[in-house]
């Protein structure tokens, strides 16, 4: 029995991954609680704001995997480790345990904290936060994350873009790591408050930024970029648990 | 100068690829005119119905590549060969010419006709048509297409799904080629007529089928499938040329 417990905000699925490199692929989400960032437009405050920490359940890797197995019907699939910032949780044991059963693991983090178990992931999405978030990227820490993942893990970049400053930031990030795929994602100005489970969403605004982003990328001839919206937001709005 | 001419319906871009394996990636589209199929829900009748053949311009590979280079600003990117059924056109010379300049080529076809130049593609999307289309798949021909593409080309399956019969068809196709990635795409009941450039689209219906398809795939534990809508339809509606 592992002694290190993981703070879990929610486990749900299977549904499809709504964004980034694995868009459209079936997955079960394990969302951990707690974050070292406070992004202005955070869309998962219920897993970030410590006012909600009573809702975060300490679970062993074995208990989490059991829940994932129940949800997936025992058929291995990709487990998406999300947050909050899942990198602040001791997830190495869960990944090791799950991989033995045939599960694959993808993790998304802002890249503020490197862990040696990044090398055991199938996919690591590093999503440094642009100026509009109000956060500042520690480039040394980000470099440590890329290094920790090593050659066996598929590492990709993903940057949320609201405006020109964010776009310039995305270009900078991509220029630092030209060998990594870079996903650009239009921002959502209407994230749900922590207590909302089905807040109204500004779909027209998101689509307008999506069109702008496509124009921006193509007029810059930045053909190595991939531009994708959050599909789950388009399909289910801000509804939680899908 | 090549003597074989290609019938071109339209060349446009760069925009993003809206569906399938390359979703979100910048691309220039070369849409050829003419098709051996007449799908009931065809969304590119202007490139299929021979009533429009006067709009299809015979072009040499050199002229097509020149147009692609102008649109892309001379920076190589992925060229998406679409139709109609582009496999009925002599595209081998264009692909050879473009690859020398660093362009990549992706082609989508129903898989009714195999060409040896499939082996020179970067990505071949085989999209056999489900029962709702009114068409019947020739399985031998489809097998010839997979074989023609060979090991160097990334070959993927994509099936449009409107209903249960289509879904069963998709499972059958995937079972025949378990080593190929399979993309499921909710159908669009409101394709534009050939003359319309901006017809109203039943977005609610598409999203409803999208949710149904995700439910269907996850309750079947078909975790190898990828479920993706037509992003360009969601972003630009039925508008042509994006």
Short mmCIF file of C-alpha atoms in Angstrom, two decimals:
data_model
loop_
_atom_site.label_atom_id
_atom_site.label_comp_id
_atom_site.label_asym_id
_atom_site.label_seq_id
_atom_site.Cartn_x
_atom_site.Cartn_y
_atom_site.Cartn_z
CA UNK A 1 0.00 0.00 0.00
CA UNK A 2 1.39 3.37 -0.98
CA UNK A 3 1.64 5.87 1.80
CA UNK A 4 1.77 8.97 -0.37
CA UNK A 5 -1.70 10.24 -1.00
CA UNK A 6 -2.85 12.30 -3.94
CA UNK A 7 -5.34 15.16 -3.54
CA UNK A 8 -8.10 14.48 -6.02
CA UNK A 9 -10.65 17.09 -7.08
CA UNK A 10 -12.57 14.84 -9.45
CA UNK A 11 -12.33 11.67 -11.53
CA UNK A 12 -14.67 11.45 -14.50
CA UNK A 13 -15.16 9.90 -17.90
CA UNK A 14 -14.70 8.24 -20.18
CA UNK A 15 -15.28 11.20 -22.43
CA UNK A 16 -13.11 12.65 -25.17
CA UNK A 17 -10.09 14.83 -24.65
CA UNK A 18 -11.28 18.24 -25.78
CA UNK A 19 -8.01 19.97 -26.58
CA UNK A 20 -4.40 19.70 -27.64
CA UNK A 21 -2.46 16.78 -29.02
CA UNK A 22 -5.00 14.10 -28.08
CA UNK A 23 -8.12 15.99 -29.17
CA UNK A 24 -11.06 13.67 -29.84
CA UNK A 25 -9.52 10.65 -28.14
CA UNK A 26 -11.41 8.81 -25.39
CA UNK A 27 -9.95 9.36 -21.94
CA UNK A 28 -10.69 9.33 -18.23
CA UNK A 29 -9.75 12.52 -16.38
CA UNK A 30 -8.11 12.54 -12.98
CA UNK A 31 -8.14 16.14 -11.80
CA UNK A 32 -5.98 16.92 -8.81
CA UNK A 33 -6.61 19.76 -6.36
CA UNK A 34 -4.22 22.62 -5.71
CA UNK A 35 -2.22 24.98 -7.86
CA UNK A 36 0.84 27.20 -7.54
CA UNK A 37 -0.69 29.63 -10.07
CA UNK A 38 -3.74 31.89 -9.99
CA UNK A 39 -4.52 32.64 -13.62
CA UNK A 40 -6.98 35.48 -14.11
CA UNK A 41 -9.10 33.38 -16.47
CA UNK A 42 -8.76 30.02 -14.71
CA UNK A 43 -11.55 27.66 -15.83
CA UNK A 44 -11.05 25.09 -13.05
CA UNK A 45 -11.20 27.22 -9.92
CA UNK A 46 -12.87 24.35 -8.08
CA UNK A 47 -9.54 22.52 -8.35
CA UNK A 48 -7.38 25.58 -7.70
CA UNK A 49 -8.90 27.82 -5.05
CA UNK A 50 -8.01 26.51 -1.59
CA UNK A 51 -11.49 27.56 -0.43
CA UNK A 52 -12.48 24.29 -2.11
CA UNK A 53 -9.83 22.10 -0.50
CA UNK A 54 -12.44 20.33 1.63
CA UNK A 55 -13.76 18.91 -1.66
CA UNK A 56 -10.35 17.47 -2.56
CA UNK A 57 -10.16 13.88 -1.49
CA UNK A 58 -6.81 12.35 -0.47
CA UNK A 59 -6.57 9.06 -2.34
CA UNK A 60 -3.92 6.39 -2.73
CA UNK A 61 -2.69 5.47 -6.22
CA UNK A 62 -4.45 2.10 -5.79
CA UNK A 63 -7.80 3.76 -5.02
CA UNK A 64 -7.49 6.14 -7.96
CA UNK A 65 -6.61 3.34 -10.36
CA UNK A 66 -9.53 1.29 -9.07
CA UNK A 67 -11.89 4.19 -9.82
CA UNK A 68 -10.37 4.62 -13.30
CA UNK A 69 -10.80 0.89 -13.94
CA UNK A 70 -14.44 1.03 -12.90
CA UNK A 71 -15.11 3.99 -15.21
CA UNK A 72 -13.26 2.46 -18.15
CA UNK A 73 -14.85 -0.95 -17.65
CA UNK A 74 -11.39 -2.41 -17.15
CA UNK A 75 -10.37 -1.64 -20.73
CA UNK A 76 -7.13 0.35 -20.74
CA UNK A 77 -7.24 3.82 -22.24
CA UNK A 78 -5.42 7.12 -21.81
CA UNK A 79 -5.73 8.71 -18.38
CA UNK A 80 -5.54 12.51 -18.50
CA UNK A 81 -3.90 13.95 -15.41
CA UNK A 82 -5.05 17.51 -14.99
CA UNK A 83 -5.58 20.12 -12.29
CA UNK A 84 -4.95 22.58 -10.80
CA UNK A 85 -1.32 21.79 -11.35
CA UNK A 86 -0.98 18.00 -11.19
CA UNK A 87 2.81 18.31 -11.04
CA UNK A 88 2.60 19.32 -7.38
CA UNK A 89 1.10 15.91 -6.53
CA UNK A 90 3.06 12.66 -6.06
CA UNK A 91 1.79 10.94 -9.22
CA UNK A 92 4.76 8.67 -9.98
CA UNK A 93 3.29 5.66 -8.16
CA UNK A 94 -0.08 5.96 -9.92
CA UNK A 95 1.57 6.12 -13.34
CA UNK A 96 3.76 3.11 -12.59
CA UNK A 97 0.79 1.12 -11.31
CA UNK A 98 -1.47 2.06 -14.22
CA UNK A 99 1.09 1.37 -16.91
CA UNK A 100 1.41 -2.19 -15.59
CA UNK A 101 -2.29 -2.59 -16.36
CA UNK A 102 -1.91 -1.14 -19.86
CA UNK A 103 -3.16 2.40 -19.18
CA UNK A 104 -1.46 5.32 -20.87
CA UNK A 105 -0.92 8.63 -19.09
CA UNK A 106 -1.05 12.19 -20.39
CA UNK A 107 -0.41 15.14 -18.11
CA UNK A 108 -0.88 18.86 -18.55
CA UNK A 109 0.97 21.41 -16.46
CA UNK A 110 2.14 25.01 -16.74
CA UNK A 111 5.73 23.81 -16.44
CA UNK A 112 6.55 25.45 -13.13
CA UNK A 113 7.76 22.26 -11.46
CA UNK A 114 9.69 19.35 -12.98
CA UNK A 115 9.32 15.79 -11.72
CA UNK A 116 11.43 12.80 -12.65
CA UNK A 117 8.27 10.76 -13.33
CA UNK A 118 7.52 13.02 -16.32
CA UNK A 119 9.73 10.50 -18.15
CA UNK A 120 7.11 7.78 -17.50
CA UNK A 121 4.30 9.74 -19.18
CA UNK A 122 3.13 8.98 -22.70
CA UNK A 123 2.31 12.62 -23.38
CA UNK A 124 3.41 15.71 -21.46
CA UNK A 125 1.67 18.96 -22.37
CA UNK A 126 3.55 22.01 -21.17
CA UNK A 127 1.24 24.99 -21.12
CA UNK A 128 3.14 28.07 -19.96
CA UNK A 129 0.76 30.91 -19.15
CA UNK A 130 0.68 34.01 -21.37
CA UNK A 131 0.60 37.65 -20.17
CA UNK A 132 -3.22 37.78 -20.01
CA UNK A 133 -3.11 35.22 -17.18
CA UNK A 134 -1.27 37.63 -14.90
CA UNK A 135 1.37 34.96 -14.29
CA UNK A 136 5.09 35.09 -15.11
CA UNK A 137 6.90 32.13 -16.63
CA UNK A 138 10.09 30.88 -14.98
CA UNK A 139 11.98 29.82 -18.10
CA UNK A 140 14.52 27.83 -16.16
CA UNK A 141 11.76 25.74 -14.59
CA UNK A 142 10.15 25.19 -17.97
CA UNK A 143 13.48 23.99 -19.36
CA UNK A 144 13.76 21.57 -16.44
CA UNK A 145 10.35 20.13 -17.33
CA UNK A 146 11.34 19.54 -20.95
CA UNK A 147 14.53 17.88 -19.76
CA UNK A 148 12.78 15.73 -17.15
CA UNK A 149 10.39 14.30 -19.76
CA UNK A 150 13.29 12.97 -21.80
CA UNK A 151 13.16 11.31 -25.20
CA UNK A 152 10.53 8.61 -24.50
CA UNK A 153 7.72 10.99 -23.62
CA UNK A 154 5.92 12.94 -26.34
CA UNK A 155 6.28 16.52 -25.12
CA UNK A 156 4.17 19.25 -26.69
CA UNK A 157 3.55 22.94 -26.01
CA UNK A 158 0.12 24.49 -25.65
CA UNK A 159 -0.53 28.20 -25.22
CA UNK A 160 -3.87 29.87 -24.55
CA UNK A 161 -4.16 33.05 -26.63
CA UNK A 162 -6.51 35.96 -25.94
CA UNK A 163 -4.70 38.83 -27.65
CA UNK A 164 -1.61 40.05 -29.48
CA UNK A 165 0.59 39.98 -26.37
CA UNK A 166 -0.37 36.34 -25.75
CA UNK A 167 0.31 35.52 -29.37
CA UNK A 168 3.80 37.08 -29.15
CA UNK A 169 4.39 35.02 -26.01
CA UNK A 170 3.35 31.85 -27.85
CA UNK A 171 5.81 32.59 -30.63
CA UNK A 172 8.55 33.12 -28.09
CA UNK A 173 7.79 29.82 -26.35
CA UNK A 174 7.77 27.98 -29.66
CA UNK A 175 11.04 29.64 -30.77
CA UNK A 176 12.68 28.34 -27.60
CA UNK A 177 11.59 24.78 -28.43
CA UNK A 178 11.32 24.53 -32.21
CA UNK A 179 11.42 20.71 -32.05
CA UNK A 180 8.20 20.56 -30.00
CA UNK A 181 4.74 20.75 -31.54
CA UNK A 182 2.95 23.92 -30.50
CA UNK A 183 -0.84 24.08 -30.02
CA UNK A 184 -2.57 27.46 -29.88
CA UNK A 185 -5.94 27.64 -28.14
CA UNK A 186 -8.29 30.63 -28.19
CA UNK A 187 -9.05 31.77 -24.67
CA UNK A 188 -12.46 31.63 -23.00
CA UNK A 189 -13.42 34.97 -21.44
CA UNK A 190 -16.37 33.38 -19.68
CA UNK A 191 -15.00 30.57 -17.52
CA UNK A 192 -17.36 29.25 -14.86
CA UNK A 193 -17.07 30.48 -11.28
CA UNK A 194 -15.99 27.67 -8.96
CA UNK A 195 -19.55 27.00 -7.86
CA UNK A 196 -21.10 27.06 -11.35
CA UNK A 197 -21.52 23.81 -13.18
CA UNK A 198 -23.19 25.15 -16.29
CA UNK A 199 -22.35 28.82 -16.72
CA UNK A 200 -23.23 30.61 -19.94
CA UNK A 201 -20.39 30.71 -22.37
CA UNK A 202 -19.43 33.34 -24.91
CA UNK A 203 -19.26 31.01 -27.89
CA UNK A 204 -19.36 33.83 -30.43
CA UNK A 205 -16.34 35.43 -28.78
CA UNK A 206 -14.38 32.18 -28.74
CA UNK A 207 -15.15 31.56 -32.41
CA UNK A 208 -14.15 35.10 -33.29
CA UNK A 209 -10.79 34.61 -31.55
CA UNK A 210 -10.46 31.27 -33.31
CA UNK A 211 -10.87 32.93 -36.72
CA UNK A 212 -8.46 35.71 -35.71
CA UNK A 213 -5.91 33.15 -34.55
CA UNK A 214 -6.12 31.22 -37.83
CA UNK A 215 -5.63 34.49 -39.74
CA UNK A 216 -2.75 35.48 -37.49
CA UNK A 217 -0.92 32.17 -37.87
CA UNK A 218 -1.40 31.91 -41.63
CA UNK A 219 -0.47 35.52 -42.36
CA UNK A 220 2.71 34.97 -40.33
CA UNK A 221 3.31 31.75 -42.30
CA UNK A 222 3.65 29.98 -38.97
CA UNK A 223 2.73 26.65 -40.52
CA UNK A 224 4.21 24.52 -37.75
CA UNK A 225 1.55 25.74 -35.31
CA UNK A 226 -1.71 23.90 -34.71
CA UNK A 227 -4.80 25.96 -33.86
CA UNK A 228 -7.54 24.19 -31.92
CA UNK A 229 -10.42 25.36 -29.76
CA UNK A 230 -11.60 23.62 -26.60
CA UNK A 231 -13.95 21.12 -28.16
CA UNK A 232 -15.62 20.15 -24.88
CA UNK A 233 -16.59 23.80 -24.34
CA UNK A 234 -18.17 23.89 -27.80
CA UNK A 235 -19.99 20.61 -27.24
CA UNK A 236 -20.99 20.83 -23.61
CA UNK A 237 -20.45 24.51 -22.69
CA UNK A 238 -18.99 24.94 -19.23
CA UNK A 239 -20.69 21.83 -17.93
CA UNK A 240 -18.46 19.95 -15.52
CA UNK A 241 -17.78 16.20 -15.57
CA UNK A 242 -17.73 15.67 -19.33
CA UNK B 1 5.97 20.69 -69.24
CA UNK B 2 3.56 17.99 -68.10
CA UNK B 3 0.93 17.03 -70.60
CA UNK B 4 -1.50 15.49 -68.15
CA UNK B 5 -3.84 18.14 -66.85
CA UNK B 6 -5.70 18.10 -63.55
CA UNK B 7 -9.29 19.32 -63.27
CA UNK B 8 -9.30 21.85 -60.45
CA UNK B 9 -12.47 23.08 -58.77
CA UNK B 10 -10.74 25.48 -56.37
CA UNK B 11 -7.44 26.25 -54.70
CA UNK B 12 -7.64 28.18 -51.44
CA UNK B 13 -5.86 28.88 -48.21
CA UNK B 14 -3.82 28.86 -46.19
CA UNK B 15 -6.42 28.01 -43.58
CA UNK B 16 -6.50 25.18 -41.06
CA UNK B 17 -7.47 21.63 -41.82
CA UNK B 18 -10.87 21.29 -40.19
CA UNK B 19 -11.14 17.54 -39.71
CA UNK B 20 -9.39 14.23 -39.23
CA UNK B 21 -5.78 13.43 -38.50
CA UNK B 22 -4.40 16.88 -39.31
CA UNK B 23 -7.11 18.91 -37.57
CA UNK B 24 -5.99 22.43 -36.72
CA UNK B 25 -2.90 22.36 -38.92
CA UNK B 26 -2.32 25.08 -41.52
CA UNK B 27 -2.83 23.87 -45.07
CA UNK B 28 -3.64 24.95 -48.61
CA UNK B 29 -6.51 23.05 -50.24
CA UNK B 30 -6.45 21.87 -53.83
CA UNK B 31 -9.95 20.65 -54.61
CA UNK B 32 -10.34 18.67 -57.81
CA UNK B 33 -13.55 18.42 -59.81
CA UNK B 34 -15.37 15.19 -60.54
CA UNK B 35 -16.49 12.23 -58.49
CA UNK B 36 -17.46 8.59 -59.05
CA UNK B 37 -19.85 8.81 -56.09
CA UNK B 38 -23.06 10.74 -55.45
CA UNK B 39 -23.46 10.80 -51.68
CA UNK B 40 -26.91 11.91 -50.53
CA UNK B 41 -25.39 14.43 -48.09
CA UNK B 42 -22.46 15.58 -50.23
CA UNK B 43 -21.16 18.94 -48.95
CA UNK B 44 -19.03 19.75 -52.00
CA UNK B 45 -21.53 19.39 -54.85
CA UNK B 46 -19.80 22.22 -56.69
CA UNK B 47 -16.85 19.84 -57.12
CA UNK B 48 -18.96 16.75 -57.79
CA UNK B 49 -21.98 17.54 -59.93
CA UNK B 50 -20.98 17.60 -63.61
CA UNK B 51 -23.40 20.49 -64.08
CA UNK B 52 -20.51 22.50 -62.63
CA UNK B 53 -17.79 21.08 -64.83
CA UNK B 54 -17.44 24.36 -66.71
CA UNK B 55 -16.11 25.78 -63.43
CA UNK B 56 -13.41 23.12 -63.23
CA UNK B 57 -10.21 24.44 -64.67
CA UNK B 58 -7.74 22.06 -66.34
CA UNK B 59 -4.34 22.91 -64.88
CA UNK B 60 -0.87 21.47 -65.18
CA UNK B 61 0.99 20.34 -62.06
CA UNK B 62 3.35 23.28 -62.56
CA UNK B 63 0.49 25.80 -62.63
CA UNK B 64 -1.12 24.30 -59.53
CA UNK B 65 2.12 24.33 -57.60
CA UNK B 66 2.74 27.93 -58.63
CA UNK B 67 -0.67 28.90 -57.22
CA UNK B 68 0.04 26.98 -54.01
CA UNK B 69 3.39 28.74 -53.69
CA UNK B 70 1.76 32.14 -54.13
CA UNK B 71 -0.84 31.37 -51.46
CA UNK B 72 1.69 29.95 -49.01
CA UNK B 73 4.15 32.78 -49.62
CA UNK B 74 6.68 30.23 -50.78
CA UNK B 75 6.93 28.61 -47.34
CA UNK B 76 6.28 24.89 -47.62
CA UNK B 77 3.30 23.50 -45.77
CA UNK B 78 0.87 20.61 -46.13
CA UNK B 79 -1.24 20.63 -49.29
CA UNK B 80 -4.63 18.97 -48.80
CA UNK B 81 -5.84 17.24 -51.95
CA UNK B 82 -9.59 16.96 -51.81
CA UNK B 83 -12.59 16.72 -54.11
CA UNK B 84 -14.81 15.36 -55.42
CA UNK B 85 -12.68 12.27 -55.52
CA UNK B 86 -9.11 13.44 -56.12
CA UNK B 87 -8.03 9.86 -56.82
CA UNK B 88 -9.59 10.04 -60.29
CA UNK B 89 -7.15 12.81 -61.24
CA UNK B 90 -3.52 12.33 -62.34
CA UNK B 91 -1.93 13.82 -59.20
CA UNK B 92 1.36 11.88 -59.16
CA UNK B 93 3.30 14.58 -61.02
CA UNK B 94 2.07 17.38 -58.76
CA UNK B 95 3.05 15.45 -55.64
CA UNK B 96 6.50 14.67 -57.02
CA UNK B 97 7.02 18.30 -58.03
CA UNK B 98 5.79 19.72 -54.72
CA UNK B 99 7.80 17.35 -52.55
CA UNK B 100 10.96 18.55 -54.25
CA UNK B 101 10.08 22.02 -52.97
CA UNK B 102 9.44 20.76 -49.44
CA UNK B 103 5.63 20.62 -49.56
CA UNK B 104 3.83 17.77 -47.85
CA UNK B 105 0.72 16.17 -49.33
CA UNK B 106 -2.39 14.80 -47.67
CA UNK B 107 -5.22 13.30 -49.72
CA UNK B 108 -8.73 12.25 -48.82
CA UNK B 109 -10.71 9.80 -50.90
CA UNK B 110 -13.53 7.32 -50.42
CA UNK B 111 -11.17 4.50 -51.39
CA UNK B 112 -12.88 3.45 -54.60
CA UNK B 113 -9.77 3.75 -56.75
CA UNK B 114 -6.14 2.94 -55.88
CA UNK B 115 -3.22 4.79 -57.41
CA UNK B 116 0.45 3.91 -57.14
CA UNK B 117 1.24 7.52 -56.21
CA UNK B 118 -0.64 7.03 -52.91
CA UNK B 119 2.78 5.79 -51.72
CA UNK B 120 4.20 9.31 -52.22
CA UNK B 121 1.64 10.96 -49.95
CA UNK B 122 2.44 11.96 -46.40
CA UNK B 123 -1.09 11.24 -45.21
CA UNK B 124 -3.82 9.24 -46.95
CA UNK B 125 -7.29 9.48 -45.44
CA UNK B 126 -9.59 6.72 -46.60
CA UNK B 127 -13.18 7.69 -45.99
CA UNK B 128 -15.49 4.87 -47.11
CA UNK B 129 -19.07 6.06 -47.24
CA UNK B 130 -21.62 4.71 -44.73
CA UNK B 131 -25.16 3.50 -45.52
CA UNK B 132 -26.73 6.96 -45.09
CA UNK B 133 -24.78 8.15 -48.13
CA UNK B 134 -26.65 5.75 -50.40
CA UNK B 135 -23.33 4.41 -51.69
CA UNK B 136 -21.93 0.88 -51.43
CA UNK B 137 -18.32 0.21 -50.53
CA UNK B 138 -16.26 -2.07 -52.77
CA UNK B 139 -14.12 -3.72 -50.11
CA UNK B 140 -11.65 -5.08 -52.62
CA UNK B 141 -10.99 -1.58 -53.94
CA UNK B 142 -10.56 -0.24 -50.42
CA UNK B 143 -8.02 -2.96 -49.70
CA UNK B 144 -6.14 -2.00 -52.86
CA UNK B 145 -5.95 1.59 -51.61
CA UNK B 146 -4.48 0.53 -48.27
CA UNK B 147 -1.97 -1.63 -50.10
CA UNK B 148 -1.04 1.08 -52.61
CA UNK B 149 -0.23 3.54 -49.83
CA UNK B 150 2.37 1.20 -48.40
CA UNK B 151 4.39 1.60 -45.22
CA UNK B 152 5.78 5.12 -45.77
CA UNK B 153 2.43 6.89 -45.97
CA UNK B 154 0.41 7.50 -42.82
CA UNK B 155 -2.93 5.93 -43.71
CA UNK B 156 -5.98 6.65 -41.56
CA UNK B 157 -9.68 5.85 -41.75
CA UNK B 158 -12.44 8.44 -41.42
CA UNK B 159 -16.13 7.65 -41.35
CA UNK B 160 -19.00 10.13 -41.33
CA UNK B 161 -21.70 8.97 -38.91
CA UNK B 162 -25.33 10.08 -38.93
CA UNK B 163 -27.03 7.14 -37.23
CA UNK B 164 -26.75 3.63 -35.79
CA UNK B 165 -26.35 1.97 -39.19
CA UNK B 166 -23.47 4.32 -40.02
CA UNK B 167 -21.90 3.63 -36.65
CA UNK B 168 -22.07 -0.13 -37.24
CA UNK B 169 -20.46 0.42 -40.63
CA UNK B 170 -17.65 2.42 -39.00
CA UNK B 171 -16.99 -0.40 -36.55
CA UNK B 172 -16.88 -2.86 -39.43
CA UNK B 173 -14.38 -0.73 -41.36
CA UNK B 174 -12.20 -0.34 -38.28
CA UNK B 175 -12.35 -4.08 -37.54
CA UNK B 176 -11.03 -4.76 -41.04
CA UNK B 177 -8.04 -2.47 -40.43
CA UNK B 178 -7.33 -2.53 -36.70
CA UNK B 179 -3.83 -1.13 -37.26
CA UNK B 180 -5.19 2.09 -38.80
CA UNK B 181 -6.39 5.04 -36.71
CA UNK B 182 -10.12 5.56 -37.15
CA UNK B 183 -11.73 9.03 -37.02
CA UNK B 184 -15.49 9.34 -36.55
CA UNK B 185 -17.16 12.53 -37.72
CA UNK B 186 -20.76 13.53 -37.00
CA UNK B 187 -22.62 14.17 -40.22
CA UNK B 188 -24.02 17.49 -41.35
CA UNK B 189 -27.69 17.24 -42.39
CA UNK B 190 -27.58 20.75 -43.83
CA UNK B 191 -24.84 20.81 -46.45
CA UNK B 192 -24.90 23.74 -48.84
CA UNK B 193 -26.45 23.37 -52.28
CA UNK B 194 -23.84 23.69 -55.00
CA UNK B 195 -24.70 27.32 -55.61
CA UNK B 196 -24.78 28.39 -51.95
CA UNK B 197 -21.67 29.82 -50.42
CA UNK B 198 -23.04 30.53 -46.98
CA UNK B 199 -26.04 28.30 -46.29
CA UNK B 200 -27.50 28.08 -42.80
CA UNK B 201 -26.18 25.19 -40.85
CA UNK B 202 -27.85 23.01 -38.22
CA UNK B 203 -25.18 23.47 -35.57
CA UNK B 204 -27.42 22.20 -32.75
CA UNK B 205 -28.03 18.97 -34.67
CA UNK B 206 -24.34 18.45 -35.36
CA UNK B 207 -23.48 19.02 -31.70
CA UNK B 208 -26.22 16.64 -30.63
CA UNK B 209 -24.79 13.92 -32.89
CA UNK B 210 -21.35 14.74 -31.56
CA UNK B 211 -22.50 14.12 -27.98
CA UNK B 212 -24.31 10.95 -29.04
CA UNK B 213 -21.20 9.72 -30.84
CA UNK B 214 -19.00 10.31 -27.80
CA UNK B 215 -21.53 8.41 -25.66
CA UNK B 216 -21.73 5.61 -28.21
CA UNK B 217 -17.96 5.17 -28.46
CA UNK B 218 -17.31 5.33 -24.72
CA UNK B 219 -20.17 3.00 -23.78
CA UNK B 220 -18.80 0.50 -26.32
CA UNK B 221 -15.33 0.99 -24.81
CA UNK B 222 -14.09 1.71 -28.32
CA UNK B 223 -11.16 3.68 -26.99
CA UNK B 224 -9.08 3.44 -30.16
CA UNK B 225 -11.56 5.64 -32.03
CA UNK B 226 -11.16 9.42 -32.28
CA UNK B 227 -14.32 11.54 -32.44
CA UNK B 228 -14.00 14.93 -34.11
CA UNK B 229 -16.49 17.34 -35.67
CA UNK B 230 -15.79 19.42 -38.77
CA UNK B 231 -14.13 22.38 -37.13
CA UNK B 232 -14.35 24.61 -40.20
CA UNK B 233 -18.14 24.17 -40.19
CA UNK B 234 -18.29 25.23 -36.56
CA UNK B 235 -16.02 28.20 -37.17
CA UNK B 236 -17.16 29.42 -40.57
CA UNK B 237 -20.46 27.60 -41.16
CA UNK B 238 -20.87 26.44 -44.73
CA UNK B 239 -18.83 29.35 -46.06
CA UNK B 240 -16.68 28.26 -48.98
CA UNK B 241 -12.99 29.08 -49.43
CA UNK B 242 -11.87 28.86 -45.80
#
